[in-house]
Coordinates of C-alpha atoms and ligand atoms in Angstrom, one line a residue:
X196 CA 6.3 17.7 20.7
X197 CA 3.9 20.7 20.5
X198 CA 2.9 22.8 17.5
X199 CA 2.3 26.4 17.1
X200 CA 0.2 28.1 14.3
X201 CA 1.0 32.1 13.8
X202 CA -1.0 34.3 11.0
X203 CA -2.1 37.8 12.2
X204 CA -3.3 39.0 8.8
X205 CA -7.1 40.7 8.9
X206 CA -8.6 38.7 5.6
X207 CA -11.5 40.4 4.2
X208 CA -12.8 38.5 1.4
X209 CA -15.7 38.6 -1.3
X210 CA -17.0 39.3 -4.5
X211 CA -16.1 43.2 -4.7
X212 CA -14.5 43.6 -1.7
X213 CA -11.9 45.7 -3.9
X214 CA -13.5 48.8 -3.4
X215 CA -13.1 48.7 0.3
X216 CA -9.3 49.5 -0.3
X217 CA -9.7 53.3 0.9
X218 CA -11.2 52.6 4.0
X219 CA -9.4 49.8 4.8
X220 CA -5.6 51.4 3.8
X221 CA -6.8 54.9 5.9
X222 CA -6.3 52.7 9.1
X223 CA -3.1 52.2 9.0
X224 CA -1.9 56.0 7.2
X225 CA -3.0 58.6 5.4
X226 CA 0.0 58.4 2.6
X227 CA 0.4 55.2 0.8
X228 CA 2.8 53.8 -1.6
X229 CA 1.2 51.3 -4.0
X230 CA 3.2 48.8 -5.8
X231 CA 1.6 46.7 -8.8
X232 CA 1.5 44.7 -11.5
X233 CA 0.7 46.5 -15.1
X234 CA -2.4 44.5 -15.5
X235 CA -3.3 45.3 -11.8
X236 CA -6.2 47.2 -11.4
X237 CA -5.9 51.0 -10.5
X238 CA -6.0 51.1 -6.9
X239 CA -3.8 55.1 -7.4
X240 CA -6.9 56.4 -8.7
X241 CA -9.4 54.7 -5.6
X242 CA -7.0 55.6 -3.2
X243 CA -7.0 59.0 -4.8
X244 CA -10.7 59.4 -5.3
X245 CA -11.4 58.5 -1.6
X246 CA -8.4 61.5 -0.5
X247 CA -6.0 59.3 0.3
X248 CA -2.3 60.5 -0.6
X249 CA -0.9 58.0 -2.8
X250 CA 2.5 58.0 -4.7
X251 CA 3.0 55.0 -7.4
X252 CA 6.3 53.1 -7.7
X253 CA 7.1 52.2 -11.6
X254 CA 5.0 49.0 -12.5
X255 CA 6.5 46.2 -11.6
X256 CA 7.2 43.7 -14.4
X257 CA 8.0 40.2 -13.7
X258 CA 9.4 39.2 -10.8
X259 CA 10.9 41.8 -8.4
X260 CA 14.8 42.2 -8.1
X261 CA 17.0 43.7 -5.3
X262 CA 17.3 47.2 -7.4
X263 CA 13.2 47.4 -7.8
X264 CA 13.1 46.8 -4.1
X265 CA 15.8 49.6 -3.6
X266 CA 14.4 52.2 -5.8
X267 CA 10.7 51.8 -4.1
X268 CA 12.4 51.6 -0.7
X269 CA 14.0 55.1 -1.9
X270 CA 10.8 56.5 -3.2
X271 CA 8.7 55.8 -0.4
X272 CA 11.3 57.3 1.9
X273 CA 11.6 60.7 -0.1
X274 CA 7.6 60.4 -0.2
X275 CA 7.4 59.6 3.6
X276 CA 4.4 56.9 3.0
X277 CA 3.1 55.3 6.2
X278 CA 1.7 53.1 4.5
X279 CA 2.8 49.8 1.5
X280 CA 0.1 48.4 -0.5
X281 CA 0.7 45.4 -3.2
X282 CA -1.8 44.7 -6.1
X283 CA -1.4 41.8 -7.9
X284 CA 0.3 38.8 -7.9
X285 CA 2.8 37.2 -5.8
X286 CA 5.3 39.7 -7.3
X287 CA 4.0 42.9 -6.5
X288 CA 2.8 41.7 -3.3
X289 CA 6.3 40.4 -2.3
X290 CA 7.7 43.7 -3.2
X291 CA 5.8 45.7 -0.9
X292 CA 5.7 43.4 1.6
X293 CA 10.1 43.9 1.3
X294 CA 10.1 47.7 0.9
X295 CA 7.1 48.1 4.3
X296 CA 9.7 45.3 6.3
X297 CA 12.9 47.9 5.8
X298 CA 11.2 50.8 5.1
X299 CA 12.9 52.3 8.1
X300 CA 16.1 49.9 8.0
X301 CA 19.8 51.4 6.8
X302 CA 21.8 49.1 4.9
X303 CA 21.3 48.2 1.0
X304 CA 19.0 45.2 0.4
X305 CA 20.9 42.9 -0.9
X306 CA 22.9 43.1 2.9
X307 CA 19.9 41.7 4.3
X308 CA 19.7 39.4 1.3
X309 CA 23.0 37.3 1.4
X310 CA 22.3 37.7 5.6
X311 CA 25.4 39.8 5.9
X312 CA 22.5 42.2 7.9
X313 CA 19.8 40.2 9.9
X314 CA 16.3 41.1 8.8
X315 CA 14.7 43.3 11.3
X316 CA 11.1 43.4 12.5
X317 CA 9.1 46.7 12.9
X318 CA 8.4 48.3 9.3
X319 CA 5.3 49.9 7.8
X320 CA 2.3 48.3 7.7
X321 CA 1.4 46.6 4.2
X322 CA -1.8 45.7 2.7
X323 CA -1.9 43.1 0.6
X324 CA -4.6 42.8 -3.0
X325 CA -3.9 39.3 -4.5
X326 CA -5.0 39.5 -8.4
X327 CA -4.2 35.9 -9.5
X328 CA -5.0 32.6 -7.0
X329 CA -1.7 31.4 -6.8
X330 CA 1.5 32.7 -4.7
X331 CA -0.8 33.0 -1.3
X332 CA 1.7 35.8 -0.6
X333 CA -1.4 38.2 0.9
X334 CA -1.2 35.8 4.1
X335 CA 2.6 34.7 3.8
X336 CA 5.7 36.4 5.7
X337 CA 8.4 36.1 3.2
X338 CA 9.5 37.9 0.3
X339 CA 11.0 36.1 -2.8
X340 CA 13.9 38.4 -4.5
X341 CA 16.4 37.6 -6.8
X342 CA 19.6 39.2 -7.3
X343 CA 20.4 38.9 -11.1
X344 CA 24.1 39.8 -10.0
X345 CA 24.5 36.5 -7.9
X346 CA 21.9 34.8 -9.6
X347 CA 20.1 33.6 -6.7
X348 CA 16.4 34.1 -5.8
X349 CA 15.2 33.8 -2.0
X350 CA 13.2 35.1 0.5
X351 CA 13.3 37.3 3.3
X352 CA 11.3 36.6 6.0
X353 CA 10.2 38.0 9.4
X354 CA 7.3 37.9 12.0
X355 CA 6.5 40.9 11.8
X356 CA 5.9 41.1 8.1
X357 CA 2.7 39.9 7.6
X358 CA -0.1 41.8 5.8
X359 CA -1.6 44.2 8.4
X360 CA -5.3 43.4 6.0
X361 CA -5.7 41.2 2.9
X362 CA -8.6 42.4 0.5
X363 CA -9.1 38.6 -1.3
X364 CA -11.9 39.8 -4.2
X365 CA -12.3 37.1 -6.9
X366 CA -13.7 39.6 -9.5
X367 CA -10.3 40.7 -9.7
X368 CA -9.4 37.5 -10.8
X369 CA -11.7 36.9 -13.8
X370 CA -9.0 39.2 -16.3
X371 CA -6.1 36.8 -15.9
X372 CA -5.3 35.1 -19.2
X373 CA -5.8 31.6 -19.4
X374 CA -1.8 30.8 -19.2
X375 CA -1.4 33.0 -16.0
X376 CA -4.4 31.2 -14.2
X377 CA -2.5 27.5 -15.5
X378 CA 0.7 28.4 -14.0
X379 CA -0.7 30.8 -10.9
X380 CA -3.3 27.8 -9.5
X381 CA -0.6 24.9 -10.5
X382 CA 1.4 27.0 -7.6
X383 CA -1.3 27.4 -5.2
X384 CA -2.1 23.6 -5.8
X385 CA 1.4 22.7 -5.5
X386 CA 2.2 24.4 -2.6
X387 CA -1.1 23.0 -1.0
X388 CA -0.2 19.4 -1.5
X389 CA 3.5 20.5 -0.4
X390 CA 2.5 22.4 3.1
X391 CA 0.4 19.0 3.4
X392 CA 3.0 16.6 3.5
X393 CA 5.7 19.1 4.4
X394 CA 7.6 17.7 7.8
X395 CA 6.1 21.1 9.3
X396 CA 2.8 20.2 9.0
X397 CA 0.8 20.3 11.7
X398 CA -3.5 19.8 12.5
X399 CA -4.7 23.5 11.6
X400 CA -2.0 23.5 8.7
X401 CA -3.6 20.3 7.5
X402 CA -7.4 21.3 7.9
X403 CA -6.2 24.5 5.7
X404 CA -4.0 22.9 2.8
X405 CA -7.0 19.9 2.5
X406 CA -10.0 22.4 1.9
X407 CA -7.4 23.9 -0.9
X408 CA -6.3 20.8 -2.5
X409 CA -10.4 19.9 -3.3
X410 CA -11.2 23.8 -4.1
X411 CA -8.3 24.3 -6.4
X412 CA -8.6 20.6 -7.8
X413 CA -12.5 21.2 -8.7
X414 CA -11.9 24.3 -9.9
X415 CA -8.4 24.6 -12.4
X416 CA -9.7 23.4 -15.3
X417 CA -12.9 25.2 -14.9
X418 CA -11.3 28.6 -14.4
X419 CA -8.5 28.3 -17.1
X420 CA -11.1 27.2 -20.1
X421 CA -14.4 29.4 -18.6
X422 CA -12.6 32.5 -16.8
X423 CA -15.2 34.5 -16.1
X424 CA -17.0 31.1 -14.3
X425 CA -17.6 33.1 -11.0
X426 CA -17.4 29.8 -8.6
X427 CA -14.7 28.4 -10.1
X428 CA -12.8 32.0 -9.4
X429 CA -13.7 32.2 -6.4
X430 CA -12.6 28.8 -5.3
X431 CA -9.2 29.2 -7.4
X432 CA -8.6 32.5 -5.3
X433 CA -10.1 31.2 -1.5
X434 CA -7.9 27.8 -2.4
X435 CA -4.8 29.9 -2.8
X436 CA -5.3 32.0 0.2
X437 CA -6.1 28.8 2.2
X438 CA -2.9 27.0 0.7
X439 CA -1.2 30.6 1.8
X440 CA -2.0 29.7 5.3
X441 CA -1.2 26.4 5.4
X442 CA 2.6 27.2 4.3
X443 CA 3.0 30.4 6.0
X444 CA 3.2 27.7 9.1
X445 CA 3.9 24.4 7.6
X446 CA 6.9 25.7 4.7
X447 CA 7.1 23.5 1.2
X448 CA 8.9 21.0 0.1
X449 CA 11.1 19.4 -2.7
X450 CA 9.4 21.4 -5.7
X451 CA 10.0 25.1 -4.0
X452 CA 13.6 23.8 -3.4
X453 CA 14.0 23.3 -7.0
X454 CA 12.0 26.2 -8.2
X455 CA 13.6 29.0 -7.5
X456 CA 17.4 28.4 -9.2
X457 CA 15.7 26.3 -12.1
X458 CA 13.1 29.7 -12.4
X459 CA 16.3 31.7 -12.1
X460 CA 18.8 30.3 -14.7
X461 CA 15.8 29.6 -17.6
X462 CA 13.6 32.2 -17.1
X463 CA 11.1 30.4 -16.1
X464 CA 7.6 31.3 -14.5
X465 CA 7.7 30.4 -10.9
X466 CA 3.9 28.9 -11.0
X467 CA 5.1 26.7 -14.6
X468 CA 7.9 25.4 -13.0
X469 CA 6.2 24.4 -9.9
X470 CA 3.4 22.3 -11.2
X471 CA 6.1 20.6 -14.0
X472 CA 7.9 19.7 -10.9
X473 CA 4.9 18.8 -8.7
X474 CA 4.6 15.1 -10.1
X475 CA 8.3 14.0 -9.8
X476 CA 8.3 15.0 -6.6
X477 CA 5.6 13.1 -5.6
X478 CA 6.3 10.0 -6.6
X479 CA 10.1 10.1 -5.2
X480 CA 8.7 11.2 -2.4
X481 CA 5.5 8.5 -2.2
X482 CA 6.9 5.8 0.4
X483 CA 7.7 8.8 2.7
X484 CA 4.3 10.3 2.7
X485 CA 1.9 7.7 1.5
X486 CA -1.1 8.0 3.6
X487 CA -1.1 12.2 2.9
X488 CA -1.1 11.1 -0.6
X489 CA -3.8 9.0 0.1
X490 CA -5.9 11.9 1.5
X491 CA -5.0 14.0 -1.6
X492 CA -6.4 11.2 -3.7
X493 CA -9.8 11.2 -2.2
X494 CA -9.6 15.0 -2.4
X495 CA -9.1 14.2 -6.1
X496 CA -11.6 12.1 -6.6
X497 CA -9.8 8.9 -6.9
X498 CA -8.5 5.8 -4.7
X499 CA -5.0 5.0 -4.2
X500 CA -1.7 7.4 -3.7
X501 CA -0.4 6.5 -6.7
X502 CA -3.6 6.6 -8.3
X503 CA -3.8 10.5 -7.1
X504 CA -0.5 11.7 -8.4
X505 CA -1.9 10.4 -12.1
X506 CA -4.6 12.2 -11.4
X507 CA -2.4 15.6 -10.9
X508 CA -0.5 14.8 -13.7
X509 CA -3.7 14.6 -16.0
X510 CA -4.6 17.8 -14.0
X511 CA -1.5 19.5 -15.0
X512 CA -1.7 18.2 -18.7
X513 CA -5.1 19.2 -18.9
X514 CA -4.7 22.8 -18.4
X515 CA -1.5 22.9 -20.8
X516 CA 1.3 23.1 -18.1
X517 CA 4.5 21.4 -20.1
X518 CA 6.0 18.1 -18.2
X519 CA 8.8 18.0 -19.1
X520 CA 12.4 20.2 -18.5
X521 CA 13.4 19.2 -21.9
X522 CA 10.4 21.1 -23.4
X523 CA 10.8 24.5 -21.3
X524 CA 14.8 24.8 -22.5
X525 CA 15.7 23.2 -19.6
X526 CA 19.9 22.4 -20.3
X527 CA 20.9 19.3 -18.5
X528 CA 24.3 20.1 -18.2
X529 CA 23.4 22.6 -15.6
X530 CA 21.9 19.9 -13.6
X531 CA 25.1 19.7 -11.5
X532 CA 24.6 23.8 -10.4
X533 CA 21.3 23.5 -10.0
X534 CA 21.6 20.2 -7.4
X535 CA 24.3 22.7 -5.6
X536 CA 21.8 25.9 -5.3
X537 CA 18.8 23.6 -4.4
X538 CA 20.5 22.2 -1.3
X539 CA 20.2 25.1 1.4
X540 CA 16.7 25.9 0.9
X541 CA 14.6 26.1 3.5
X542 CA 11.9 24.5 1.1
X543 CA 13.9 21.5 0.5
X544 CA 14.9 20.8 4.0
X545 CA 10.6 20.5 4.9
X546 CA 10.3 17.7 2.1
X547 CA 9.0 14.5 3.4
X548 CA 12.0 12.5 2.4
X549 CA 15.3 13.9 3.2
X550 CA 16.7 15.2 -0.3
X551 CA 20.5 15.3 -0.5
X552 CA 22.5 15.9 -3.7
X553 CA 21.9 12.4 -5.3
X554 CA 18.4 12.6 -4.4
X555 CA 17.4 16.2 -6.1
X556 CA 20.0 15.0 -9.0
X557 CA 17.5 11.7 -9.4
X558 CA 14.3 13.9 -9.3
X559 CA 15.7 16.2 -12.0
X560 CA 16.8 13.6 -14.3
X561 CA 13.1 11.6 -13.9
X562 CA 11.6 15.4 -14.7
X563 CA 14.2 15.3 -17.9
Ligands
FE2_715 FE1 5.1 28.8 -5.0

């Protein structure tokens, strides 16, 4: 059976490399729309400075929603942008990456988001500014949304909505409180170990999601207690974008399966959730992918698969990520729900061992 790897995204990374924005976002339009985070530095007034026509959609707090995705869509149309650029984390850049794929699409997003309209190719070009090493999103080609109405969160996805350029600068990085670098690298280091072992893994995938496991592995602990430790940044932020590639071809696994309706009924940070599920996961999973695990030991430092998934637990522990569903205000009694909305991810369906109902109801109750 063959494999085939696909990123097109232009990665332009390095110390700085922010301030290249203007020159690199005047390739692809002279009128941009720029969506980010409120921390997110002020690409408006670069953009601006450099006479670029720029227009700002409302900061985006959190994690976007069908109607943020609407009323952007709808500004950039009345603006007519040529141009979508994201600046910050995962969220911000999911959001552009959405409005730049149906820019010039009819229809109401949440058509294309319970697939009653197929998601079409051929929207603006986006340029993507990761802020936190974590989601990977600058080198990824789906959106997460959620729709608070059906309570469901899931991606869009298409080919053609890949970052036309990703400007990857780890000074932009060095901000981030400590509890967004915990729960932003316990994704990128979950979703490393997860494109790994994920039944879509394939050589280059593998070659990209090892060289992330050792950066992020060396370099959590570092980055969460010293963050303006410019090495351990940089790995954090290269690690992410490296674990980005890995599952823009290989997908995830169990944990992303589980994620998104546990992060949408609790409230919980997609990174936090991730790396308290990360564990479990592995060791239901450990007959089923026990030479990976093997490799991710040695990336870790230690012999043995089992020996390596204690290590990510102390990992996890160590940078104050909680273990526990009980401790986030988890409610068991939702279990049941949460085994049903888990089961038609495209996450779930990559895991190393086949998960069915009685196997995502076993992993929740061990994470209990
Ligand atoms: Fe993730």
């Amino acid at each position: 059976m063959s494999t085939q790897y696909y990123n097109p995204v232009e990665v332009i990374t390095g110390a700085g490399c922010f301030k290249e924005l203007p020159q690199v976002v005047a390739r692809f339009g002279a009128h941009a729309l720029v969506i980010r985070s409120p921390r997110a530095p002020d690409a408006t007034a670069l953009l601006d400075m450099a006479g670029v026509g720029v227009v700002e959609a409302d900061p985006l707090r959190g994690e976007p929603t069908l109607d943020y995705v609407e009323a952007a869509r709808a500004l950039a149309r009345r603006e007519g942008v040529e141009v979508v650029v994201g600046v910050g984390g995962g969220s911000p850049m999911d959001a552009a990456k959405a409005v730049a794929g149906l820019f010039p699409h009819a229809g109401p997003v949440h058509e294309y988001h319970t697939g009653a309209r197929k998601v079409p190719g051929g929207g603006l070009p986006f340029v993507a500014v990761p802020t936190t090493a974590g989601s990977g999103a600058e080198v990824t080609k789906n959106a997460v949304l959620t729709d608070p109405a059906r309570g469901v969160k899931e991606s869009l996805r298409h080919d053609g909505w890949f970052a036309r350029a990703a400007l990857v600068d780890p000074e932009l990085t060095y901000s981030a409180p400590p509890d967004v670098t915990a729960a932003s690298g316990s994704d990128a280091l979950c979703q490393a170990i997860e494109a790994y072992v994920s039944t879509g893994a394939m050589p280059v995938t593998d070659a990209l999601a090892k060289e992330a496991i050792a950066r992020i592995a060396r370099a959590l602990p570092v980055a969460c207690a010293q963050p303006q430790d410019a090495v351990a940044r940089a790995d954090m932020l290269y690690g992410s974008l490296l674990a980005g590639l890995a599952l823009s071809n290989a997908r995830l696994g169990g944990v992303h399966g589980m994620a998104h309706p546990l992060g949408v009924r609790f409230n919980l940070p997609h990174g936090l959730i991730c790396g308290l599920l990360l564990p479990y996961v592995m060791e239901y999973n450990i007959e089923h992918a026990r030479r990976k695990y093997e490799h991710v030991a040695i990336l870790l430092g230690v012999g043995g698969a089992e020996a390596g998934i204690a290590r990510v637990r102390r990992l996890l522990e160590k940078i104050n990520i909680p273990l526990r569903l009980r401790d986030v205000g988890v409610d068991r009694a939702q279990f049941p729900a949460i085994v049903v909305e888990s089961l038609p991810s495209g996450s779930l369906k990559h895991n190393p061992r086949k998960l069915g109902a009685e196997d995502v109801t076993a992993i929740l109750e061990a994470a209990w």
